[in-house]
Amino acid sequence: MTIGRGWVFVLLAPGLSQARDTDGRALRGFDLLGSIRLADDSVRGGSTRDGRAISLMPNSLVRIRYQPPAEYDLRIVAERKELQGKLVIGLVSGERQFDVVIDNFNENEHRSGIHNLDGKHVVDRQNDLRIGPVFKNDTPHAIVCSVRAGLVVVRVDGNEVIRWEGDFARLAIDRRFNVNEPRAMFVGNAISTYRILRIDLVPRGAGGGPLRR
């Protein structure tokens, strides 16, 4: 199974972006950052708009009210502003909602991986994780979460930091990041402030659509 590594994005209009895969093929993408309404979509915390960007205050959680198709790429540009805290990204595959965590900091160690696998938190597992810091503070990082049939790959600045293959029934969200919308994606954090500069989704198949009522 091949997952494209390089994209070039040009913003075309509100709600749309143009992406090109590594073979030059044009892909229609969706600008999801602009669709977030913090008055409705902020589940907790003190997230604010900063121009087009969203600043996630510590311990924030924001819904992205868009159900992706079965296979897709979610691209996020995020910048951690201080401390060593994690970024959490909620994903969906079919009827299964789950999340990945980057730079979960516990007992002076950073871990990145599937947040909840077989009912076990990222701090309770060993073999399926990346150990060591990923983010640098005050540096925007391009994150690409690629969801395919039985496969999740997360790259940061083109470097693979998470790869998991298996039955999606083994995955679940960390219960502390429940957004009360089982088909929605989301972003959240813990002790560090993050600026979210971009959220784009490129479908790799049919299906999906806005969840806004």
PDB file of N, CA, C and O in Angstrom, residues 33-104:
ATOM      1  N   LEU A  33     -10.171  24.010   8.826  1.00  0.00           N
ATOM      2  CA  LEU A  33      -9.922  25.008   9.870  1.00  0.00           C
ATOM      3  C   LEU A  33     -10.948  26.133   9.809  1.00  0.00           C
ATOM      4  O   LEU A  33     -11.472  26.573  10.833  1.00  0.00           O
ATOM      5  N   GLY A  34     -11.253  26.568   8.587  1.00  0.00           N
ATOM      6  CA  GLY A  34     -12.217  27.644   8.431  1.00  0.00           C
ATOM      7  C   GLY A  34     -13.637  27.255   8.797  1.00  0.00           C
ATOM      8  O   GLY A  34     -14.479  28.131   9.048  1.00  0.00           O
ATOM      9  N   SER A  35     -13.924  25.951   8.838  1.00  0.00           N
ATOM     10  CA  SER A  35     -15.287  25.502   9.163  1.00  0.00           C
ATOM     11  C   SER A  35     -15.545  25.439  10.662  1.00  0.00           C
ATOM     12  O   SER A  35     -16.691  25.273  11.083  1.00  0.00           O
ATOM     13  N   ILE A  36     -14.496  25.553  11.477  1.00  0.00           N
ATOM     14  CA  ILE A  36     -14.662  25.442  12.935  1.00  0.00           C
ATOM     15  C   ILE A  36     -15.271  26.720  13.494  1.00  0.00           C
ATOM     16  O   ILE A  36     -14.799  27.823  13.214  1.00  0.00           O
ATOM     17  N   ARG A  37     -16.326  26.561  14.261  1.00  0.00           N
ATOM     18  CA  ARG A  37     -16.970  27.673  14.969  1.00  0.00           C
ATOM     19  C   ARG A  37     -16.749  27.435  16.460  1.00  0.00           C
ATOM     20  O   ARG A  37     -17.400  26.581  17.069  1.00  0.00           O
ATOM     21  N   LEU A  38     -15.849  28.195  17.048  1.00  0.00           N
ATOM     22  CA  LEU A  38     -15.453  27.906  18.426  1.00  0.00           C
ATOM     23  C   LEU A  38     -16.620  28.011  19.402  1.00  0.00           C
ATOM     24  O   LEU A  38     -16.659  27.291  20.407  1.00  0.00           O
ATOM     25  N   ALA A  39     -17.579  28.873  19.132  1.00  0.00           N
ATOM     26  CA  ALA A  39     -18.732  28.995  20.034  1.00  0.00           C
ATOM     27  C   ALA A  39     -19.492  27.682  20.140  1.00  0.00           C
ATOM     28  O   ALA A  39     -20.056  27.359  21.193  1.00  0.00           O
ATOM     29  N   ASP A  40     -19.505  26.892  19.050  1.00  0.00           N
ATOM     30  CA  ASP A  40     -20.213  25.613  19.030  1.00  0.00           C
ATOM     31  C   ASP A  40     -19.270  24.415  19.192  1.00  0.00           C
ATOM     32  O   ASP A  40     -19.671  23.387  19.749  1.00  0.00           O
ATOM     33  N   ASP A  41     -18.056  24.537  18.696  1.00  0.00           N
ATOM     34  CA  ASP A  41     -17.186  23.367  18.563  1.00  0.00           C
ATOM     35  C   ASP A  41     -16.142  23.224  19.658  1.00  0.00           C
ATOM     36  O   ASP A  41     -15.490  22.185  19.743  1.00  0.00           O
ATOM     37  N   SER A  42     -15.975  24.238  20.486  1.00  0.00           N
ATOM     38  CA  SER A  42     -15.051  24.114  21.610  1.00  0.00           C
ATOM     39  C   SER A  42     -15.725  23.311  22.718  1.00  0.00           C
ATOM     40  O   SER A  42     -16.718  23.731  23.301  1.00  0.00           O
ATOM     41  N   VAL A  43     -15.184  22.112  22.982  1.00  0.00           N
ATOM     42  CA  VAL A  43     -15.764  21.223  23.991  1.00  0.00           C
ATOM     43  C   VAL A  43     -15.290  21.612  25.383  1.00  0.00           C
ATOM     44  O   VAL A  43     -16.041  21.567  26.354  1.00  0.00           O
ATOM     45  N   ARG A  44     -14.043  22.014  25.483  1.00  0.00           N
ATOM     46  CA  ARG A  44     -13.514  22.514  26.755  1.00  0.00           C
ATOM     47  C   ARG A  44     -12.284  23.368  26.477  1.00  0.00           C
ATOM     48  O   ARG A  44     -11.713  23.348  25.384  1.00  0.00           O
ATOM     49  N   GLY A  45     -11.872  24.111  27.481  1.00  0.00           N
ATOM     50  CA  GLY A  45     -10.694  24.953  27.363  1.00  0.00           C
ATOM     51  C   GLY A  45     -11.024  26.332  26.840  1.00  0.00           C
ATOM     52  O   GLY A  45     -12.182  26.672  26.587  1.00  0.00           O
ATOM     53  N   GLY A  46      -9.988  27.129  26.640  1.00  0.00           N
ATOM     54  CA  GLY A  46     -10.170  28.521  26.250  1.00  0.00           C
ATOM     55  C   GLY A  46      -9.630  28.821  24.879  1.00  0.00           C
ATOM     56  O   GLY A  46      -8.879  29.782  24.706  1.00  0.00           O
ATOM     57  N   SER A  47      -9.966  28.022  23.888  1.00  0.00           N
ATOM     58  CA  SER A  47      -9.451  28.228  22.535  1.00  0.00           C
ATOM     59  C   SER A  47      -9.962  29.541  21.959  1.00  0.00           C
ATOM     60  O   SER A  47     -11.104  29.935  22.169  1.00  0.00           O
ATOM     61  N   THR A  48      -9.088  30.213  21.211  1.00  0.00           N
ATOM     62  CA  THR A  48      -9.440  31.501  20.613  1.00  0.00           C
ATOM     63  C   THR A  48      -8.956  31.543  19.169  1.00  0.00           C
ATOM     64  O   THR A  48      -8.048  30.809  18.775  1.00  0.00           O
ATOM     65  N   ARG A  49      -9.568  32.436  18.389  1.00  0.00           N
ATOM     66  CA  ARG A  49      -9.106  32.690  17.032  1.00  0.00           C
ATOM     67  C   ARG A  49      -7.961  33.693  17.076  1.00  0.00           C
ATOM     68  O   ARG A  49      -7.983  34.651  17.832  1.00  0.00           O
ATOM     69  N   ASP A  50      -6.979  33.429  16.229  1.00  0.00           N
ATOM     70  CA  ASP A  50      -5.834  34.310  16.079  1.00  0.00           C
ATOM     71  C   ASP A  50      -5.653  34.514  14.583  1.00  0.00           C
ATOM     72  O   ASP A  50      -4.879  33.805  13.945  1.00  0.00           O
ATOM     73  N   GLY A  51      -6.415  35.472  14.015  1.00  0.00           N
ATOM     74  CA  GLY A  51      -6.510  35.543  12.570  1.00  0.00           C
ATOM     75  C   GLY A  51      -7.246  34.306  12.083  1.00  0.00           C
ATOM     76  O   GLY A  51      -8.312  33.957  12.585  1.00  0.00           O
ATOM     77  N   ARG A  52      -6.681  33.606  11.098  1.00  0.00           N
ATOM     78  CA  ARG A  52      -7.271  32.338  10.672  1.00  0.00           C
ATOM     79  C   ARG A  52      -6.929  31.204  11.613  1.00  0.00           C
ATOM     80  O   ARG A  52      -7.628  30.199  11.690  1.00  0.00           O
ATOM     81  N   ALA A  53      -5.834  31.348  12.346  1.00  0.00           N
ATOM     82  CA  ALA A  53      -5.359  30.276  13.216  1.00  0.00           C
ATOM     83  C   ALA A  53      -6.257  30.152  14.449  1.00  0.00           C
ATOM     84  O   ALA A  53      -7.017  31.056  14.795  1.00  0.00           O
ATOM     85  N   ILE A  54      -6.130  28.996  15.109  1.00  0.00           N
ATOM     86  CA  ILE A  54      -6.795  28.771  16.391  1.00  0.00           C
ATOM     87  C   ILE A  54      -5.715  28.516  17.436  1.00  0.00           C
ATOM     88  O   ILE A  54      -4.805  27.709  17.214  1.00  0.00           O
ATOM     89  N   SER A  55      -5.786  29.230  18.546  1.00  0.00           N
ATOM     90  CA  SER A  55      -4.890  28.993  19.669  1.00  0.00           C
ATOM     91  C   SER A  55      -5.596  28.101  20.673  1.00  0.00           C
ATOM     92  O   SER A  55      -6.654  28.467  21.199  1.00  0.00           O
ATOM     93  N   LEU A  56      -5.022  26.914  20.898  1.00  0.00           N
ATOM     94  CA  LEU A  56      -5.551  25.989  21.893  1.00  0.00           C
ATOM     95  C   LEU A  56      -4.872  26.279  23.218  1.00  0.00           C
ATOM     96  O   LEU A  56      -3.669  26.033  23.379  1.00  0.00           O
ATOM     97  N   MET A  57      -5.614  26.817  24.157  1.00  0.00           N
ATOM     98  CA  MET A  57      -5.081  27.005  25.491  1.00  0.00           C
ATOM     99  C   MET A  57      -4.885  25.628  26.139  1.00  0.00           C
ATOM    100  O   MET A  57      -5.447  24.633  25.688  1.00  0.00           O
ATOM    101  N   PRO A  58      -4.082  25.532  27.218  1.00  0.00           N
ATOM    102  CA  PRO A  58      -3.868  24.220  27.845  1.00  0.00           C
ATOM    103  C   PRO A  58      -5.181  23.518  28.176  1.00  0.00           C
ATOM    104  O   PRO A  58      -6.153  24.136  28.614  1.00  0.00           O
ATOM    105  N   ASN A  59      -5.201  22.202  27.921  1.00  0.00           N
ATOM    106  CA  ASN A  59      -6.355  21.339  28.205  1.00  0.00           C
ATOM    107  C   ASN A  59      -7.597  21.749  27.425  1.00  0.00           C
ATOM    108  O   ASN A  59      -8.701  21.803  27.955  1.00  0.00           O
ATOM    109  N   SER A  60      -7.391  22.017  26.142  1.00  0.00           N
ATOM    110  CA  SER A  60      -8.505  22.360  25.254  1.00  0.00           C
ATOM    111  C   SER A  60      -8.875  21.163  24.384  1.00  0.00           C
ATOM    112  O   SER A  60      -8.083  20.238  24.178  1.00  0.00           O
ATOM    113  N   LEU A  61     -10.089  21.215  23.863  1.00  0.00           N
ATOM    114  CA  LEU A  61     -10.602  20.166  22.981  1.00  0.00           C
ATOM    115  C   LEU A  61     -11.597  20.804  22.027  1.00  0.00           C
ATOM    116  O   LEU A  61     -12.557  21.455  22.462  1.00  0.00           O
ATOM    117  N   VAL A  62     -11.355  20.636  20.722  1.00  0.00           N
ATOM    118  CA  VAL A  62     -12.173  21.285  19.695  1.00  0.00           C
ATOM    119  C   VAL A  62     -12.619  20.248  18.673  1.00  0.00           C
ATOM    120  O   VAL A  62     -11.797  19.512  18.113  1.00  0.00           O
ATOM    121  N   ARG A  63     -13.926  20.190  18.420  1.00  0.00           N
ATOM    122  CA  ARG A  63     -14.486  19.304  17.390  1.00  0.00           C
ATOM    123  C   ARG A  63     -14.197  19.834  15.997  1.00  0.00           C
ATOM    124  O   ARG A  63     -14.194  21.043  15.769  1.00  0.00           O
ATOM    125  N   ILE A  64     -14.010  18.915  15.066  1.00  0.00           N
ATOM    126  CA  ILE A  64     -13.991  19.223  13.640  1.00  0.00           C
ATOM    127  C   ILE A  64     -15.204  18.515  13.060  1.00  0.00           C
ATOM    128  O   ILE A  64     -15.182  17.291  12.877  1.00  0.00           O
ATOM    129  N   ARG A  65     -16.254  19.237  12.781  1.00  0.00           N
ATOM    130  CA  ARG A  65     -17.527  18.603  12.431  1.00  0.00           C
ATOM    131  C   ARG A  65     -17.576  18.248  10.953  1.00  0.00           C
ATOM    132  O   ARG A  65     -18.309  18.824  10.145  1.00  0.00           O
ATOM    133  N   TYR A  66     -16.748  17.270  10.633  1.00  0.00           N
ATOM    134  CA  TYR A  66     -16.699  16.719   9.284  1.00  0.00           C
ATOM    135  C   TYR A  66     -16.399  15.240   9.416  1.00  0.00           C
ATOM    136  O   TYR A  66     -15.426  14.854  10.071  1.00  0.00           O
ATOM    137  N   GLN A  67     -17.256  14.413   8.807  1.00  0.00           N
ATOM    138  CA  GLN A  67     -17.012  12.980   8.805  1.00  0.00           C
ATOM    139  C   GLN A  67     -16.199  12.636   7.567  1.00  0.00           C
ATOM    140  O   GLN A  67     -16.642  12.855   6.441  1.00  0.00           O
ATOM    141  N   PRO A  68     -14.993  12.086   7.744  1.00  0.00           N
ATOM    142  CA  PRO A  68     -14.183  11.767   6.574  1.00  0.00           C
ATOM    143  C   PRO A  68     -14.675  10.504   5.892  1.00  0.00           C
ATOM    144  O   PRO A  68     -15.406   9.704   6.488  1.00  0.00           O
ATOM    145  N   PRO A  69     -14.250  10.278   4.648  1.00  0.00           N
ATOM    146  CA  PRO A  69     -14.532   8.988   4.012  1.00  0.00           C
ATOM    147  C   PRO A  69     -13.689   7.892   4.656  1.00  0.00           C
ATOM    148  O   PRO A  69     -12.895   8.153   5.575  1.00  0.00           O
ATOM    149  N   ALA A  70     -13.815   6.684   4.169  1.00  0.00           N
ATOM    150  CA  ALA A  70     -13.084   5.565   4.770  1.00  0.00           C
ATOM    151  C   ALA A  70     -11.578   5.745   4.656  1.00  0.00           C
ATOM    152  O   ALA A  70     -10.825   5.321   5.543  1.00  0.00           O
ATOM    153  N   GLU A  71     -11.111   6.355   3.564  1.00  0.00           N
ATOM    154  CA  GLU A  71      -9.686   6.569   3.369  1.00  0.00           C
ATOM    155  C   GLU A  71      -9.439   8.039   3.038  1.00  0.00           C
ATOM    156  O   GLU A  71     -10.143   8.627   2.209  1.00  0.00           O
ATOM    157  N   TYR A  72      -8.434   8.620   3.682  1.00  0.00           N
ATOM    158  CA  TYR A  72      -8.199  10.052   3.534  1.00  0.00           C
ATOM    159  C   TYR A  72      -6.840  10.419   4.116  1.00  0.00           C
ATOM    160  O   TYR A  72      -6.189   9.635   4.821  1.00  0.00           O
ATOM    161  N   ASP A  73      -6.423  11.659   3.827  1.00  0.00           N
ATOM    162  CA  ASP A  73      -5.260  12.269   4.459  1.00  0.00           C
ATOM    163  C   ASP A  73      -5.726  13.542   5.163  1.00  0.00           C
ATOM    164  O   ASP A  73      -6.382  14.398   4.536  1.00  0.00           O
ATOM    165  N   LEU A  74      -5.387  13.673   6.427  1.00  0.00           N
ATOM    166  CA  LEU A  74      -5.682  14.869   7.199  1.00  0.00           C
ATOM    167  C   LEU A  74      -4.365  15.584   7.451  1.00  0.00           C
ATOM    168  O   LEU A  74      -3.434  15.009   8.021  1.00  0.00           O
ATOM    169  N   ARG A  75      -4.263  16.831   6.996  1.00  0.00           N
ATOM    170  CA  ARG A  75      -3.034  17.610   7.129  1.00  0.00           C
ATOM    171  C   ARG A  75      -3.265  18.740   8.110  1.00  0.00           C
ATOM    172  O   ARG A  75      -4.183  19.544   7.943  1.00  0.00           O
ATOM    173  N   ILE A  76      -2.423  18.800   9.125  1.00  0.00           N
ATOM    174  CA  ILE A  76      -2.507  19.836  10.156  1.00  0.00           C
ATOM    175  C   ILE A  76      -1.152  20.511  10.267  1.00  0.00           C
ATOM    176  O   ILE A  76      -0.112  19.840  10.291  1.00  0.00           O
ATOM    177  N   VAL A  77      -1.151  21.824  10.329  1.00  0.00           N
ATOM    178  CA  VAL A  77       0.065  22.566  10.654  1.00  0.00           C
ATOM    179  C   VAL A  77      -0.124  23.138  12.050  1.00  0.00           C
ATOM    180  O   VAL A  77      -1.073  23.892  12.300  1.00  0.00           O
ATOM    181  N   ALA A  78       0.754  22.754  12.979  1.00  0.00           N
ATOM    182  CA  ALA A  78       0.607  23.116  14.390  1.00  0.00           C
ATOM    183  C   ALA A  78       1.942  23.584  14.944  1.00  0.00           C
ATOM    184  O   ALA A  78       3.010  23.109  14.543  1.00  0.00           O
ATOM    185  N   GLU A  79       1.859  24.490  15.903  1.00  0.00           N
ATOM    186  CA  GLU A  79       3.047  25.048  16.542  1.00  0.00           C
ATOM    187  C   GLU A  79       2.851  25.024  18.054  1.00  0.00           C
ATOM    188  O   GLU A  79       1.891  25.600  18.571  1.00  0.00           O
ATOM    189  N   ARG A  80       3.728  24.335  18.765  1.00  0.00           N
ATOM    190  CA  ARG A  80       3.666  24.341  20.230  1.00  0.00           C
ATOM    191  C   ARG A  80       4.391  25.586  20.739  1.00  0.00           C
ATOM    192  O   ARG A  80       5.504  25.882  20.314  1.00  0.00           O
ATOM    193  N   LYS A  81       3.770  26.264  21.703  1.00  0.00           N
ATOM    194  CA  LYS A  81       4.298  27.548  22.140  1.00  0.00           C
ATOM    195  C   LYS A  81       5.162  27.475  23.389  1.00  0.00           C
ATOM    196  O   LYS A  81       6.004  28.344  23.596  1.00  0.00           O
ATOM    197  N   GLU A  82       4.940  26.478  24.251  1.00  0.00           N
ATOM    198  CA  GLU A  82       5.752  26.396  25.465  1.00  0.00           C
ATOM    199  C   GLU A  82       5.615  25.030  26.093  1.00  0.00           C
ATOM    200  O   GLU A  82       4.758  24.240  25.715  1.00  0.00           O
ATOM    201  N   LEU A  83       6.491  24.722  27.045  1.00  0.00           N
ATOM    202  CA  LEU A  83       6.469  23.483  27.810  1.00  0.00           C
ATOM    203  C   LEU A  83       6.642  22.267  26.895  1.00  0.00           C
ATOM    204  O   LEU A  83       7.172  22.375  25.801  1.00  0.00           O
ATOM    205  N   GLN A  84       6.188  21.091  27.344  1.00  0.00           N
ATOM    206  CA  GLN A  84       6.477  19.838  26.645  1.00  0.00           C
ATOM    207  C   GLN A  84       5.218  19.014  26.371  1.00  0.00           C
ATOM    208  O   GLN A  84       5.301  17.810  26.147  1.00  0.00           O
ATOM    209  N   GLY A  85       4.054  19.657  26.410  1.00  0.00           N
ATOM    210  CA  GLY A  85       2.804  18.910  26.360  1.00  0.00           C
ATOM    211  C   GLY A  85       2.443  18.374  24.985  1.00  0.00           C
ATOM    212  O   GLY A  85       2.941  18.796  23.944  1.00  0.00           O
ATOM    213  N   LYS A  86       1.477  17.472  24.995  1.00  0.00           N
ATOM    214  CA  LYS A  86       1.083  16.697  23.814  1.00  0.00           C
ATOM    215  C   LYS A  86       0.064  17.426  22.952  1.00  0.00           C
ATOM    216  O   LYS A  86      -0.647  18.335  23.392  1.00  0.00           O
ATOM    217  N   LEU A  87      -0.013  16.948  21.707  1.00  0.00           N
ATOM    218  CA  LEU A  87      -1.094  17.276  20.790  1.00  0.00           C
ATOM    219  C   LEU A  87      -1.852  15.996  20.491  1.00  0.00           C
ATOM    220  O   LEU A  87      -1.240  14.957  20.228  1.00  0.00           O
ATOM    221  N   VAL A  88      -3.178  16.060  20.563  1.00  0.00           N
ATOM    222  CA  VAL A  88      -4.040  14.906  20.300  1.00  0.00           C
ATOM    223  C   VAL A  88      -4.863  15.188  19.050  1.00  0.00           C
ATOM    224  O   VAL A  88      -5.431  16.280  18.900  1.00  0.00           O
ATOM    225  N   ILE A  89      -4.920  14.217  18.138  1.00  0.00           N
ATOM    226  CA  ILE A  89      -5.669  14.363  16.888  1.00  0.00           C
ATOM    227  C   ILE A  89      -6.674  13.227  16.806  1.00  0.00           C
ATOM    228  O   ILE A  89      -6.302  12.052  16.796  1.00  0.00           O
ATOM    229  N   GLY A  90      -7.957  13.581  16.764  1.00  0.00           N
ATOM    230  CA  GLY A  90      -9.017  12.589  16.650  1.00  0.00           C
ATOM    231  C   GLY A  90      -9.311  12.259  15.202  1.00  0.00           C
ATOM    232  O   GLY A  90      -9.468  13.153  14.366  1.00  0.00           O
ATOM    233  N   LEU A  91      -9.376  10.974  14.904  1.00  0.00           N
ATOM    234  CA  LEU A  91      -9.610  10.480  13.550  1.00  0.00           C
ATOM    235  C   LEU A  91     -10.822   9.557  13.541  1.00  0.00           C
ATOM    236  O   LEU A  91     -11.284   9.109  14.593  1.00  0.00           O
ATOM    237  N   VAL A  92     -11.314   9.257  12.350  1.00  0.00           N
ATOM    238  CA  VAL A  92     -12.475   8.376  12.195  1.00  0.00           C
ATOM    239  C   VAL A  92     -12.216   7.457  11.007  1.00  0.00           C
ATOM    240  O   VAL A  92     -11.694   7.892   9.979  1.00  0.00           O
ATOM    241  N   SER A  93     -12.565   6.193  11.167  1.00  0.00           N
ATOM    242  CA  SER A  93     -12.589   5.262  10.045  1.00  0.00           C
ATOM    243  C   SER A  93     -13.908   4.516  10.096  1.00  0.00           C
ATOM    244  O   SER A  93     -14.141   3.706  10.997  1.00  0.00           O
ATOM    245  N   GLY A  94     -14.789   4.797   9.153  1.00  0.00           N
ATOM    246  CA  GLY A  94     -16.116   4.184   9.175  1.00  0.00           C
ATOM    247  C   GLY A  94     -16.863   4.591  10.428  1.00  0.00           C
ATOM    248  O   GLY A  94     -17.082   5.769  10.693  1.00  0.00           O
ATOM    249  N   GLU A  95     -17.243   3.617  11.236  1.00  0.00           N
ATOM    250  CA  GLU A  95     -17.963   3.881  12.487  1.00  0.00           C
ATOM    251  C   GLU A  95     -17.013   3.947  13.679  1.00  0.00           C
ATOM    252  O   GLU A  95     -17.472   4.069  14.818  1.00  0.00           O
ATOM    253  N   ARG A  96     -15.710   3.867  13.454  1.00  0.00           N
ATOM    254  CA  ARG A  96     -14.733   3.810  14.541  1.00  0.00           C
ATOM    255  C   ARG A  96     -14.042   5.160  14.708  1.00  0.00           C
ATOM    256  O   ARG A  96     -13.389   5.662  13.806  1.00  0.00           O
ATOM    257  N   GLN A  97     -14.180   5.758  15.886  1.00  0.00           N
ATOM    258  CA  GLN A  97     -13.491   6.988  16.241  1.00  0.00           C
ATOM    259  C   GLN A  97     -12.305   6.635  17.149  1.00  0.00           C
ATOM    260  O   GLN A  97     -12.439   5.845  18.077  1.00  0.00           O
ATOM    261  N   PHE A  98     -11.155   7.211  16.864  1.00  0.00           N
ATOM    262  CA  PHE A  98      -9.961   6.940  17.664  1.00  0.00           C
ATOM    263  C   PHE A  98      -9.071   8.167  17.605  1.00  0.00           C
ATOM    264  O   PHE A  98      -9.369   9.148  16.910  1.00  0.00           O
ATOM    265  N   ASP A  99      -7.972   8.159  18.345  1.00  0.00           N
ATOM    266  CA  ASP A  99      -7.087   9.303  18.315  1.00  0.00           C
ATOM    267  C   ASP A  99      -5.634   8.884  18.395  1.00  0.00           C
ATOM    268  O   ASP A  99      -5.289   7.820  18.901  1.00  0.00           O
ATOM    269  N   VAL A 100      -4.787   9.747  17.836  1.00  0.00           N
ATOM    270  CA  VAL A 100      -3.344   9.586  17.942  1.00  0.00           C
ATOM    271  C   VAL A 100      -2.812  10.731  18.793  1.00  0.00           C
ATOM    272  O   VAL A 100      -3.398  11.813  18.845  1.00  0.00           O
ATOM    273  N   VAL A 101      -1.703  10.472  19.473  1.00  0.00           N
ATOM    274  CA  VAL A 101      -1.096  11.480  20.335  1.00  0.00           C
ATOM    275  C   VAL A 101       0.361  11.647  19.922  1.00  0.00           C
ATOM    276  O   VAL A 101       1.056  10.663  19.640  1.00  0.00           O
ATOM    277  N   ILE A 102       0.802  12.890  19.863  1.00  0.00           N
ATOM    278  CA  ILE A 102       2.189  13.215  19.554  1.00  0.00           C
ATOM    279  C   ILE A 102       2.792  13.924  20.756  1.00  0.00           C
ATOM    280  O   ILE A 102       2.226  14.889  21.266  1.00  0.00           O
ATOM    281  N   ASP A 103       3.920  13.434  21.216  1.00  0.00           N
ATOM    282  CA  ASP A 103       4.654  14.000  22.353  1.00  0.00           C
ATOM    283  C   ASP A 103       3.873  13.922  23.661  1.00  0.00           C
ATOM    284  O   ASP A 103       3.851  14.878  24.446  1.00  0.00           O
ATOM    285  N   ASN A 104       3.245  12.787  23.922  1.00  0.00           N
ATOM    286  CA  ASN A 104       2.696  12.554  25.262  1.00  0.00           C
ATOM    287  C   ASN A 104       3.871  12.522  26.254  1.00  0.00           C
ATOM    288  O   ASN A 104       4.806  11.734  26.103  1.00  0.00           O
TER     289      ASN A 104
END
